[in-house]
Amino acid sequence: MTSVQDLLNLLVLEKISDTEFNGDSKTIGSPNVFGGQVLAQALSAAINTVPADRHVHSLHSYFILPGNLDIPIIFQVDRIRDGGSFTTRRVKAIQQGREIFLMSASF
């Protein structure tokens, strides 16, 4: 059984570089990675690259391929814009060299 704390722990990503993060998966009954988990981890990766006073106000995402529960997910963050009023990030979730998820977010 998965606890809420187990799910929250999935949002703490391993930092590989300033714009790359590694995330693990946890099964919640589905044979593939749960989409909400990938979205939440991608948002967590993006948040790790913006100033603390910036908060997400817009998000668009695309689920491309099913994720494998046994393989870590690499989250690559592209710094699209760091402006005076808005910050924009694009995040790619990658497994085995293939993009499984894309997200753009504005802060």
Tab-separated table of C-alpha atoms in Angstrom, residues 25-100:
chain	number	residue	atom	x	y	z
A	25	SER	CA	8.468	5.815	-9.844
A	26	LYS	CA	6.099	4.010	-7.544
A	27	THR	CA	3.326	1.701	-8.606
A	28	ILE	CA	-0.195	2.592	-7.584
A	29	GLY	CA	-1.785	-0.336	-9.385
A	30	SER	CA	-1.191	0.650	-13.001
A	31	PRO	CA	1.230	-1.349	-15.185
A	32	ASN	CA	2.820	1.952	-16.288
A	33	VAL	CA	3.986	5.122	-14.559
A	34	PHE	CA	0.965	7.098	-13.362
A	35	GLY	CA	0.567	10.245	-15.471
A	36	GLY	CA	-0.077	12.485	-12.502
A	37	GLN	CA	3.240	11.388	-11.014
A	38	VAL	CA	5.148	12.354	-14.165
A	39	LEU	CA	3.363	15.718	-14.331
A	40	ALA	CA	4.038	16.460	-10.651
A	41	GLN	CA	7.712	15.481	-10.972
A	42	ALA	CA	8.115	17.615	-14.115
A	43	LEU	CA	6.607	20.577	-12.269
A	44	SER	CA	8.931	19.908	-9.324
A	45	ALA	CA	11.917	19.935	-11.708
A	46	ALA	CA	10.783	23.253	-13.204
A	47	ILE	CA	10.201	24.775	-9.755
A	48	ASN	CA	13.784	23.861	-8.834
A	49	THR	CA	15.025	26.221	-11.586
A	50	VAL	CA	12.995	29.361	-10.807
A	51	PRO	CA	13.313	31.949	-8.026
A	52	ALA	CA	11.411	31.056	-4.845
A	53	ASP	CA	9.091	34.053	-5.224
A	54	ARG	CA	7.764	32.783	-8.590
A	55	HIS	CA	4.686	30.560	-8.568
A	56	VAL	CA	3.220	28.568	-11.436
A	57	HIS	CA	0.158	30.176	-13.010
A	58	SER	CA	-0.062	28.312	-16.323
A	59	LEU	CA	0.856	24.786	-17.349
A	60	HIS	CA	0.409	22.739	-20.523
A	61	SER	CA	1.446	19.103	-20.852
A	62	TYR	CA	1.462	16.232	-23.313
A	63	PHE	CA	1.675	12.545	-22.481
A	64	ILE	CA	3.549	10.953	-25.387
A	65	LEU	CA	4.515	7.394	-24.365
A	66	PRO	CA	3.773	5.181	-21.348
A	67	GLY	CA	6.466	5.283	-18.680
A	68	ASN	CA	8.217	2.163	-17.382
A	69	LEU	CA	7.963	1.756	-13.592
A	70	ASP	CA	11.370	0.059	-13.373
A	71	ILE	CA	13.424	2.772	-15.085
A	72	PRO	CA	14.225	6.187	-13.564
A	73	ILE	CA	12.878	9.218	-15.413
A	74	ILE	CA	15.257	12.005	-16.412
A	75	PHE	CA	13.718	15.483	-16.374
A	76	GLN	CA	15.483	18.015	-18.596
A	77	VAL	CA	14.491	21.631	-17.972
A	78	ASP	CA	14.928	24.256	-20.697
A	79	ARG	CA	15.131	27.834	-19.439
A	80	ILE	CA	12.949	29.465	-22.080
A	81	ARG	CA	12.584	32.893	-20.451
A	82	ASP	CA	13.734	34.633	-17.291
A	83	GLY	CA	11.932	37.954	-17.467
A	84	GLY	CA	11.083	40.694	-15.012
A	85	SER	CA	7.477	39.552	-14.635
A	86	PHE	CA	7.358	35.988	-15.961
A	87	THR	CA	9.592	32.941	-16.035
A	88	THR	CA	8.954	30.179	-18.568
A	89	ARG	CA	10.222	26.615	-18.494
A	90	ARG	CA	9.884	23.610	-20.789
A	91	VAL	CA	10.455	20.151	-19.295
A	92	LYS	CA	11.094	16.888	-21.114
A	93	ALA	CA	10.638	13.589	-19.259
A	94	ILE	CA	12.915	10.965	-20.804
A	95	GLN	CA	13.315	7.208	-20.384
A	96	GLN	CA	15.829	5.176	-22.395
A	97	GLY	CA	16.508	8.180	-24.641
A	98	ARG	CA	12.826	8.608	-25.569
A	99	GLU	CA	10.592	11.501	-24.562
A	100	ILE	CA	7.582	10.184	-22.683
